[in-house]
Coordinates of C-alpha atoms in Angstrom, one line a residue:
M1 CA 0.0 0.0 0.0
D2 CA 1.5 3.4 -1.0
N3 CA 0.9 6.8 0.6
T4 CA -1.9 7.8 -1.8
T5 CA -3.9 4.6 -1.2
W6 CA -3.5 4.9 2.6
M7 CA -4.6 8.6 2.5
A8 CA -7.7 7.6 0.5
A9 CA -8.6 4.9 3.0
H10 CA -8.2 7.2 6.0
P11 CA -9.7 10.5 4.9
G12 CA -10.5 11.9 8.4
Q13 CA -7.3 11.0 10.1
L14 CA -4.4 13.5 10.6
Y15 CA -1.2 12.0 9.1
F16 CA 2.2 13.2 8.2
I17 CA 4.5 12.0 5.4
F18 CA 8.3 11.8 5.8
V19 CA 10.3 13.5 2.9
G20 CA 13.9 13.1 3.7
L21 CA 17.1 11.1 3.8
F22 CA 16.3 8.6 1.0
H23 CA 14.7 11.4 -1.1
Q24 CA 18.0 13.3 -0.9
S25 CA 20.1 10.3 -1.9
Q26 CA 21.0 9.3 -5.5
H27 CA 21.4 5.7 -4.3
P28 CA 18.6 5.0 -1.9
A29 CA 18.8 1.3 -2.0
L30 CA 22.6 1.4 -1.1
L31 CA 22.0 3.9 1.7
C32 CA 19.1 1.7 3.0
M33 CA 21.4 -1.3 3.1
V34 CA 24.2 0.7 4.9
I35 CA 21.7 2.0 7.6
F36 CA 20.3 -1.5 8.1
V37 CA 23.9 -2.9 8.7
V38 CA 24.7 0.0 11.1
F39 CA 21.4 -0.6 12.9
L40 CA 22.2 -4.3 13.4
M41 CA 25.7 -3.4 14.7
A42 CA 24.3 -0.9 17.2
L43 CA 21.6 -3.3 18.3
S44 CA 24.0 -6.2 18.7
G45 CA 26.8 -4.1 20.2
N46 CA 24.7 -2.6 23.0
T47 CA 22.9 -5.8 23.7
V48 CA 26.2 -7.6 24.1
L49 CA 27.6 -4.8 26.3
I50 CA 24.5 -5.0 28.5
L51 CA 24.7 -8.8 28.9
L52 CA 28.3 -8.7 29.7
I53 CA 28.0 -6.2 32.4
H54 CA 25.1 -8.0 34.0
S55 CA 26.6 -11.5 33.7
N56 CA 30.2 -10.7 35.0
A57 CA 30.5 -10.0 38.7
H58 CA 33.6 -7.9 38.4
L59 CA 31.8 -5.5 36.1
H60 CA 29.2 -4.9 38.9
T61 CA 30.4 -1.4 39.6
A62 CA 28.9 2.0 39.4
M63 CA 30.8 2.9 36.1
Y64 CA 29.7 -0.3 34.4
F65 CA 26.1 0.1 35.7
F66 CA 25.9 3.6 34.1
I67 CA 27.5 2.2 30.8
S68 CA 24.8 -0.5 30.8
Q69 CA 22.1 2.3 31.3
L70 CA 23.7 4.3 28.3
S71 CA 23.6 1.2 26.1
L72 CA 19.9 0.6 27.0
M73 CA 19.1 4.2 26.1
D74 CA 21.0 3.9 22.8
T75 CA 19.1 0.7 22.0
V76 CA 15.7 2.5 22.6
Y77 CA 16.9 5.5 20.7
I78 CA 17.8 3.7 17.5
C79 CA 14.8 1.4 17.7
V80 CA 12.4 4.4 17.9
T81 CA 13.6 6.0 14.7
V82 CA 15.5 3.5 12.3
P83 CA 13.0 0.6 12.0
R84 CA 10.3 3.0 10.7
L85 CA 12.8 4.7 8.4
L86 CA 13.8 1.3 6.8
T87 CA 10.3 -0.1 6.5
G88 CA 9.0 3.1 4.9
Q89 CA 11.8 2.8 2.2
V90 CA 11.3 -0.9 1.7
M91 CA 7.5 -0.8 1.5
G92 CA 7.2 2.6 0.0
M93 CA 4.9 3.9 2.8
N94 CA 6.4 6.9 4.5
K95 CA 3.2 8.1 6.3
I96 CA 2.7 8.2 10.0
S97 CA -0.5 9.0 11.9
A98 CA -0.5 11.9 14.4
P99 CA -0.7 9.5 17.5
E100 CA 2.2 7.5 16.2
C101 CA 4.2 10.6 15.6
G102 CA 3.4 11.8 19.2
V103 CA 4.6 8.5 20.6
Q104 CA 7.8 8.5 18.6
M105 CA 8.4 12.2 19.6
F106 CA 7.8 11.4 23.3
L107 CA 10.2 8.4 23.2
Y108 CA 13.1 10.2 21.5
L109 CA 12.7 13.2 23.7
T110 CA 12.6 11.1 26.9
V111 CA 15.6 9.0 26.0
G112 CA 17.5 12.0 24.6
G113 CA 16.9 14.0 27.7
S114 CA 17.9 11.0 29.9
E115 CA 21.1 10.6 28.1
W116 CA 22.1 14.2 28.7
F117 CA 21.6 13.7 32.5
L118 CA 23.2 10.2 32.5
L119 CA 26.4 11.6 31.1
A120 CA 26.5 14.1 34.0
A121 CA 26.0 11.2 36.5
M122 CA 28.8 9.3 34.7
A123 CA 31.1 12.4 35.1
Y124 CA 30.3 12.6 38.8
D125 CA 31.0 8.9 39.2
R126 CA 34.5 9.4 37.6
F127 CA 35.1 12.5 39.9
V128 CA 34.3 10.4 43.0
A129 CA 36.4 7.4 41.8
I130 CA 39.5 9.5 41.0
C131 CA 39.3 12.3 43.6
H132 CA 37.9 10.3 46.5
P133 CA 38.9 6.7 45.9
L134 CA 38.7 5.6 49.5
R135 CA 35.1 6.8 49.9
Y136 CA 34.0 5.6 46.5
P137 CA 32.4 2.3 47.6
V138 CA 30.2 4.4 50.1
L139 CA 29.4 7.3 48.0
M140 CA 28.6 5.3 44.9
N141 CA 26.9 2.3 46.3
H142 CA 24.2 0.4 44.4
R143 CA 21.3 2.3 46.1
V144 CA 22.9 5.7 45.0
C145 CA 23.4 4.4 41.4
L146 CA 19.8 3.3 41.2
L147 CA 18.6 6.7 42.5
L148 CA 20.8 8.6 40.0
A149 CA 19.8 6.5 37.0
S150 CA 16.1 6.8 38.0
G151 CA 16.5 10.5 38.3
C152 CA 18.0 10.6 34.8
W153 CA 15.0 8.7 33.4
F154 CA 12.5 10.8 35.3
L155 CA 14.1 14.2 34.1
G156 CA 14.2 12.9 30.6
S157 CA 10.5 11.9 30.7
V158 CA 9.7 15.5 32.0
D159 CA 11.1 16.8 28.8
G160 CA 9.0 14.4 26.7
F161 CA 5.9 15.1 28.7
M162 CA 6.3 18.9 28.4
L163 CA 7.2 19.2 24.7
T164 CA 5.2 16.4 23.1
P165 CA 1.6 17.4 24.0
I166 CA 2.2 21.2 23.2
T167 CA 3.7 20.3 19.8
M168 CA 1.0 17.9 18.8
T169 CA -1.8 20.2 19.8
F170 CA -0.8 23.0 17.2
P171 CA -3.0 23.2 14.2
F172 CA -1.4 21.7 11.1
C173 CA -3.0 23.3 8.1
R174 CA 0.0 23.6 5.8
S175 CA 1.6 20.6 4.0
H176 CA 1.8 17.5 6.1
E177 CA 5.2 16.6 4.6
I178 CA 7.9 16.4 7.3
H179 CA 11.3 17.1 5.8
H180 CA 12.9 14.6 8.1
Y181 CA 13.0 10.8 8.7
F182 CA 11.3 11.0 12.1
C183 CA 9.0 13.3 14.1
E184 CA 11.6 15.7 15.5
V185 CA 10.0 18.7 17.2
P186 CA 11.6 21.5 15.1
A187 CA 10.6 19.6 11.9
V188 CA 7.0 19.1 13.0
I189 CA 6.6 22.7 14.3
K190 CA 7.4 24.0 10.8
L191 CA 4.1 22.6 9.6
S192 CA 2.0 24.6 12.0
C193 CA 0.0 27.4 10.6
S194 CA -0.3 29.2 14.0
D195 CA 2.4 31.5 15.5
T196 CA 5.0 29.3 17.3
S197 CA 7.5 31.9 18.1
L198 CA 6.6 31.9 21.9
Y199 CA 6.8 28.1 22.0
E200 CA 10.0 28.0 20.2
S201 CA 11.4 30.6 22.7
L202 CA 10.2 28.4 25.6
M203 CA 11.6 25.3 24.0
Y204 CA 15.0 27.1 23.6
L205 CA 14.9 28.0 27.3
C206 CA 14.0 24.4 28.3
C207 CA 16.9 23.0 26.3
V208 CA 19.3 25.6 27.6
L209 CA 18.3 24.5 31.2
M210 CA 18.5 20.8 30.3
L211 CA 21.9 21.3 28.8
L212 CA 23.3 23.9 31.3
I213 CA 22.8 21.6 34.4
P214 CA 24.6 18.5 32.9
V215 CA 27.3 20.6 31.4
T216 CA 27.9 22.4 34.7
I217 CA 28.2 19.1 36.6
I218 CA 30.5 17.6 33.8
S219 CA 32.8 20.8 33.6
S220 CA 33.1 20.8 37.4
S221 CA 33.7 17.1 37.7
Y222 CA 36.5 17.2 35.0
S223 CA 38.1 20.4 36.5
F224 CA 38.7 18.5 39.8
I225 CA 39.6 15.3 38.0
L226 CA 42.4 17.2 36.0
F227 CA 43.6 18.9 39.1
T228 CA 43.9 15.5 40.9
V229 CA 45.5 13.8 38.0
H230 CA 48.0 16.6 37.6
R231 CA 49.1 16.0 41.2
M232 CA 49.4 12.2 40.8
N233 CA 52.9 10.7 41.1
S234 CA 52.1 7.5 39.3
T235 CA 52.4 7.5 35.5
E236 CA 50.2 4.5 35.3
G237 CA 47.6 6.1 37.4
R238 CA 47.5 9.1 35.1
K239 CA 47.2 7.0 32.0
K240 CA 44.4 5.0 33.4
A241 CA 42.4 8.1 34.5
F242 CA 43.0 9.8 31.2
A243 CA 41.9 6.6 29.3
T244 CA 38.7 6.3 31.3
C245 CA 37.8 10.0 31.0
S246 CA 38.6 10.4 27.3
S247 CA 36.1 7.7 26.4
H248 CA 33.5 9.6 28.4
M249 CA 34.3 13.0 26.9
T250 CA 34.3 11.6 23.4
V251 CA 30.6 10.6 23.9
V252 CA 29.7 14.0 25.6
V253 CA 31.2 15.9 22.7
L254 CA 29.2 13.8 20.2
L255 CA 25.9 14.1 21.9
Y256 CA 26.0 17.6 23.2
G257 CA 27.4 19.0 20.1
T258 CA 24.5 17.6 17.9
A259 CA 22.0 18.7 20.6
I260 CA 23.2 22.3 20.7
Y261 CA 23.0 22.5 16.8
S262 CA 19.5 21.0 16.7
Y263 CA 17.8 22.9 19.5
M264 CA 19.9 26.0 20.4
L265 CA 21.1 27.5 17.1
P266 CA 18.9 30.1 15.4
S267 CA 16.7 28.8 12.5
S268 CA 18.9 30.8 10.0
Y269 CA 21.6 28.2 10.6
H270 CA 19.2 25.3 9.7
T271 CA 18.3 23.7 6.4
P272 CA 16.4 20.3 6.2
E273 CA 19.5 18.7 4.7
K274 CA 21.8 19.9 7.5
D275 CA 19.2 18.9 10.2
M276 CA 19.0 15.4 8.8
V277 CA 22.7 14.9 8.7
V278 CA 23.1 16.1 12.3
S279 CA 20.2 13.9 13.3
V280 CA 21.9 10.8 11.7
F281 CA 24.8 11.4 14.1
Y282 CA 22.9 11.3 17.3
T283 CA 20.2 8.7 16.3
I284 CA 22.3 6.3 14.2
I285 CA 26.0 7.0 14.5
T286 CA 26.3 7.6 18.2
P287 CA 24.4 4.4 19.3
V288 CA 26.8 2.3 17.2
L289 CA 29.9 4.2 18.5
N290 CA 29.2 4.0 22.2
P291 CA 29.8 0.2 22.6
L292 CA 33.0 0.5 20.5
I293 CA 34.2 3.4 22.7
Y294 CA 33.5 1.7 25.9
S295 CA 34.5 -1.8 24.9
F296 CA 37.5 -1.9 22.7
R297 CA 39.3 0.7 24.8
N298 CA 38.4 -1.0 28.0
K299 CA 40.5 -3.9 29.2
D300 CA 37.9 -5.1 31.7
V301 CA 35.2 -5.4 29.0
T302 CA 37.4 -7.2 26.5
R303 CA 38.6 -9.5 29.3
A304 CA 35.1 -10.3 30.2
L305 CA 34.1 -10.9 26.5
R306 CA 37.1 -13.4 26.1
K307 CA 36.1 -15.1 29.3
T308 CA 32.5 -15.4 28.1
I309 CA 33.5 -16.7 24.7
T310 CA 35.8 -19.2 26.3
S311 CA 33.0 -20.5 28.6
L312 CA 30.7 -20.9 25.6
H313 CA 33.4 -22.6 23.5
P314 CA 35.9 -24.6 25.6
G315 CA 38.1 -25.1 22.5
Y316 CA 38.5 -21.4 22.0
S317 CA 42.1 -20.2 22.2
T318 CA 42.6 -16.7 23.5
S319 CA 46.1 -16.6 21.8
N320 CA 44.3 -16.7 18.4
S321 CA 41.7 -14.1 19.3
V322 CA 41.6 -10.7 17.7
L323 CA 40.6 -9.3 21.0
C324 CA 44.1 -10.0 22.5

């Protein structure tokens, strides 16, 4: 069933049609295959990382608990946007009903907002581990980790509950073609025929607050970490601290950079093509990079992976493993 047939069968229902990504490509079939492969890599990588962390006792620490939460968020994030993108291309049906659009919008806002705060919690965890190592087991016990993770999910859902209902209640009397590949707030707002300037200003302030709080925590944490590392006498300790923190900062730059572009830069800086490219980074590229950043650069994770493979295949030889 194509878009025209579906529209004729549902004349009274509000719908949107995605016009983006594949429409801009000269080789849509090849792009579809590449995105499908990346989707499978992200899904399998994050799933393996979550299972490794939960099945290996020596990974039951605060740092790996937060990494597993990040992997869970990335899995939800990519599953919210990519499957519909791929099925729309394969089946030739790029429409989405208003309720489905609202659900997709709420989920990506919730998960995106949760990730912003989770990265701040991870920075605080590194601050306590490096600056207060003797008090680390007490300050970052399992109960504290659960409270921090729950707080991140709650604050992210607040973002979703605030922006989604307001966005979806605007009258859409212009073209229902969304120049994007999912229901992102700025792309949907452009279709409204009412004045959205006040709402856009409020959304800007909301995003500033949601970014300012985590950025302040991350900046403060890493300022203290750098000061502490500078005073370390052990070269090995410095290397370990920098290796752990550099992985986290890579993820912070990727996620916050795209968020600032999407929600804080003036509309004069935006074009549908640029918006889609930036969105690809935080909805598709980042979820596939995070497991690589936190696994291949982490000896504990690679050791746990080798141990798991060895237990599943007794004849497995670690000397021949590419992970060694």
